[in-house]
XYZ file of N, CA and C in Angstrom:
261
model
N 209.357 231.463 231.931
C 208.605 230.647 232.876
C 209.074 229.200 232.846
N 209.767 228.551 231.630
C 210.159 227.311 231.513
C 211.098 227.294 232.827
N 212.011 228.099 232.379
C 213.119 228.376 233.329
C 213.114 228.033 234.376
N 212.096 229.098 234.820
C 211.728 228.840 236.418
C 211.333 227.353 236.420
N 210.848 226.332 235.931
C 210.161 225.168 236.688
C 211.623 224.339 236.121
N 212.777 224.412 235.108
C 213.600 223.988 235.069
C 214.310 224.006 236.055
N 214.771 225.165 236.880
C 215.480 225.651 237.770
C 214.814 224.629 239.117
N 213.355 225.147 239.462
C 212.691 223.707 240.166
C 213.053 222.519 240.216
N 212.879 221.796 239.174
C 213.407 220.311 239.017
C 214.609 220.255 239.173
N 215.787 221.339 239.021
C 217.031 221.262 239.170
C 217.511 220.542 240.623
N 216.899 221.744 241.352
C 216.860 221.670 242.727
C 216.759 220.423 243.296
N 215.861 219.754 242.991
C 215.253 218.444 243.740
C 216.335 216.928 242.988
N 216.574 217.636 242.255
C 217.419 216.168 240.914
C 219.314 216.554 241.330
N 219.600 217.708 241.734
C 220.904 218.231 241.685
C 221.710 216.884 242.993
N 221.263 217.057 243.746
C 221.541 216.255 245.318
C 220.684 214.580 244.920
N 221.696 213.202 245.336
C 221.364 212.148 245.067
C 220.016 211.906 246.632
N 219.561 210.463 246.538
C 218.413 210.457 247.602
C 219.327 209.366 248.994
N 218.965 209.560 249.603
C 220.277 209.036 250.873
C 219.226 207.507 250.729
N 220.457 206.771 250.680
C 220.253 205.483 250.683
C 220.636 204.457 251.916
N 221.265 205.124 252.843
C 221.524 204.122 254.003
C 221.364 205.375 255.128
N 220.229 204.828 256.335
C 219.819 205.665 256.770
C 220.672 205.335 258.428
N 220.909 203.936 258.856
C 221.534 203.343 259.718
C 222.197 202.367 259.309
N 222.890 201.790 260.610
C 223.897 201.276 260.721
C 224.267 200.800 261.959
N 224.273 198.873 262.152
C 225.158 198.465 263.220
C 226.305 198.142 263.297
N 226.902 198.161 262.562
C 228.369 197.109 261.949
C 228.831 197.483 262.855
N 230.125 196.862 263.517
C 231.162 197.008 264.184
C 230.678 197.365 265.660
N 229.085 197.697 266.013
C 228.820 198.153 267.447
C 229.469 197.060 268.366
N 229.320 195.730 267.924
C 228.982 195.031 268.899
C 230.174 194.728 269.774
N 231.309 194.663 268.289
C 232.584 194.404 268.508
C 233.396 195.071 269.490
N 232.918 196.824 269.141
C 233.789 197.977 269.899
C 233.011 197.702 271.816
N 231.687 197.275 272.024
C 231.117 197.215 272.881
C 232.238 196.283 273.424
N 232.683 195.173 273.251
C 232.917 194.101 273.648
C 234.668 194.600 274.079
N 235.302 195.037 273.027
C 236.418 195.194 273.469
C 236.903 195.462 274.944
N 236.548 196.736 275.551
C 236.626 196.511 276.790
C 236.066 195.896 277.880
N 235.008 194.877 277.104
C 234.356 194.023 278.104
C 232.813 194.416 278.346
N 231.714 194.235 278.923
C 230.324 194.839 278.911
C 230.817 194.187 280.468
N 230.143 195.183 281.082
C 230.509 195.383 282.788
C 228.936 195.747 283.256
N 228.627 194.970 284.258
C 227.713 195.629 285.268
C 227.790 197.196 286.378
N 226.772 197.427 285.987
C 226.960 198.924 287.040
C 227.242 198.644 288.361
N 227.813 199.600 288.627
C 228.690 199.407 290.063
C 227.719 199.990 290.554
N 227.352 199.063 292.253
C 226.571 199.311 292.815
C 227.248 199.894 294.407
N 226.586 200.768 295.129
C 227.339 201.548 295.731
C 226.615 201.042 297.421
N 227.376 200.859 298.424
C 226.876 200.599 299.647
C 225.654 201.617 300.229
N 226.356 202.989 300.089
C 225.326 203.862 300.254
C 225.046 204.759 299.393
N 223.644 205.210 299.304
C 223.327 206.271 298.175
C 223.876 207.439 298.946
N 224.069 208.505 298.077
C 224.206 209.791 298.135
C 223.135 210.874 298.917
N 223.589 211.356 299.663
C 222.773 212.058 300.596
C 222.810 213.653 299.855
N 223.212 213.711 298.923
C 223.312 214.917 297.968
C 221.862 215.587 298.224
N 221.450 216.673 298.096
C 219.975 216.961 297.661
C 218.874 216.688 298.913
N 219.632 215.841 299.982
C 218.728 215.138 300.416
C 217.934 216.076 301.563
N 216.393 216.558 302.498
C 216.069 217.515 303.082
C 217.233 217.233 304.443
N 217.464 218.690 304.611
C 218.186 218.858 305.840
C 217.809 218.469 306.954
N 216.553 218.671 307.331
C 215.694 217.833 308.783
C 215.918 217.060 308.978
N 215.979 216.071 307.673
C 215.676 214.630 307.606
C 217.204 213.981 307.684
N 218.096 214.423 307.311
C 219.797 213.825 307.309
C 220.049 214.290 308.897
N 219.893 215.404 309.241
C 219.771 215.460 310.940
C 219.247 214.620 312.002
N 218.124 214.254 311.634
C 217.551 213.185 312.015
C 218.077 212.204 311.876
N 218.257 211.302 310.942
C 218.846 209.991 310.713
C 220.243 210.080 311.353
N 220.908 211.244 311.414
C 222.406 211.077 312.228
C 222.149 211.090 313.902
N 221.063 211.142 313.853
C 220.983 211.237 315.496
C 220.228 209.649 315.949
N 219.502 209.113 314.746
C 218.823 207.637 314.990
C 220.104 207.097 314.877
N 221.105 207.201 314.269
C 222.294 206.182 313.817
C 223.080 205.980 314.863
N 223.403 207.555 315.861
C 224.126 207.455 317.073
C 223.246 206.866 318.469
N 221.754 206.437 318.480
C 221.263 205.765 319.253
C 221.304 204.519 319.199
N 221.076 204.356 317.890
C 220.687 202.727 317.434
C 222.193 202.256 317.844
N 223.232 203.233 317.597
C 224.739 202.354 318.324
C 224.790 202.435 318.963
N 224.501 203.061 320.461
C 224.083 202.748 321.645
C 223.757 202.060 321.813
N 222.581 201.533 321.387
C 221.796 200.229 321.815
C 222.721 198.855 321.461
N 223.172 198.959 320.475
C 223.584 197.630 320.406
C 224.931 196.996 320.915
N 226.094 198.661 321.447
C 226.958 198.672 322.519
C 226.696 197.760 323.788
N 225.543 198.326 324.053
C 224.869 198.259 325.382
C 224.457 196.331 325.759
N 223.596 196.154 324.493
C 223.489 194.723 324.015
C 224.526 193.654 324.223
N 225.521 193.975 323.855
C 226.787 193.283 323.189
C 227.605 193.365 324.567
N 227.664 193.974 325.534
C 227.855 194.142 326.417
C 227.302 193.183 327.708
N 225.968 193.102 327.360
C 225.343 192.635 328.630
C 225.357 190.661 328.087
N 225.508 190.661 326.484
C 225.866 189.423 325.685
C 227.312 189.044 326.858
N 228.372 189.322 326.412
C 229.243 189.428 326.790
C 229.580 188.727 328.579
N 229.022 189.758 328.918
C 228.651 189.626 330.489
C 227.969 188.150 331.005
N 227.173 188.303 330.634
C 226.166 187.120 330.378
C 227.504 185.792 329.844
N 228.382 185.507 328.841
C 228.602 184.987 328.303
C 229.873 184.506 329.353
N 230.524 185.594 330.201
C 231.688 185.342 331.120
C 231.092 184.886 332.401
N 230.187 184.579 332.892
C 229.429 184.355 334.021
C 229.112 182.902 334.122
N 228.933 182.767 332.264
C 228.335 181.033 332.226
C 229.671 180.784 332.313
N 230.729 181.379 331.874
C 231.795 180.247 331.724
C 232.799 180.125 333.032
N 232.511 181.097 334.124
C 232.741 180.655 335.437
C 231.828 179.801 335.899
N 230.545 179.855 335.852
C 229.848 179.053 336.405
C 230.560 177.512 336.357
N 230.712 177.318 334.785
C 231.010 175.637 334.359
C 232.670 176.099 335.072
């Protein structure tokens, strides 16, 4: 029976107790090497995933809304060659 509780204490005493659990050294340095960069920000998000109705839709507001401002830019225009015969 000694045995056995020798064999016990063995167990727990055999393996040392971990003494360093973390560590920053060198993060900051390796961070830096290639520079710390801002996230690249993207003109448009990703339409990945996005509901099908709804991307149908918006491609059909996108081809009006350029209509309209064809149309605009046009009558700008017009407008703009008229004054300058006038003078």
């Amino acid at each position: 029976e000694r045995e056995r509780e020798r064999e016990r204490g063995r167990r727990h005493t055999d393996t040392m107790a971990k003494s360093k659990n973390h560590t920053n050294h060198n993060q900051t340095y390796k961070d830096h090497r290639n520079g710390i960069k801002k996230p690249k920000t993207h003109r448009k998000r990703s339409s990945k995933g996005v509901y099908q109705k709804f991307l149908k839709n918006q491609k059909f507001v996108v081809q009006g809304n350029r209509k309209v401002v064809e149309v605009a830019l046009r009558q700008e225009y017009e407008n703009f060659l008229q004054n300058q015969l006038k003078e």
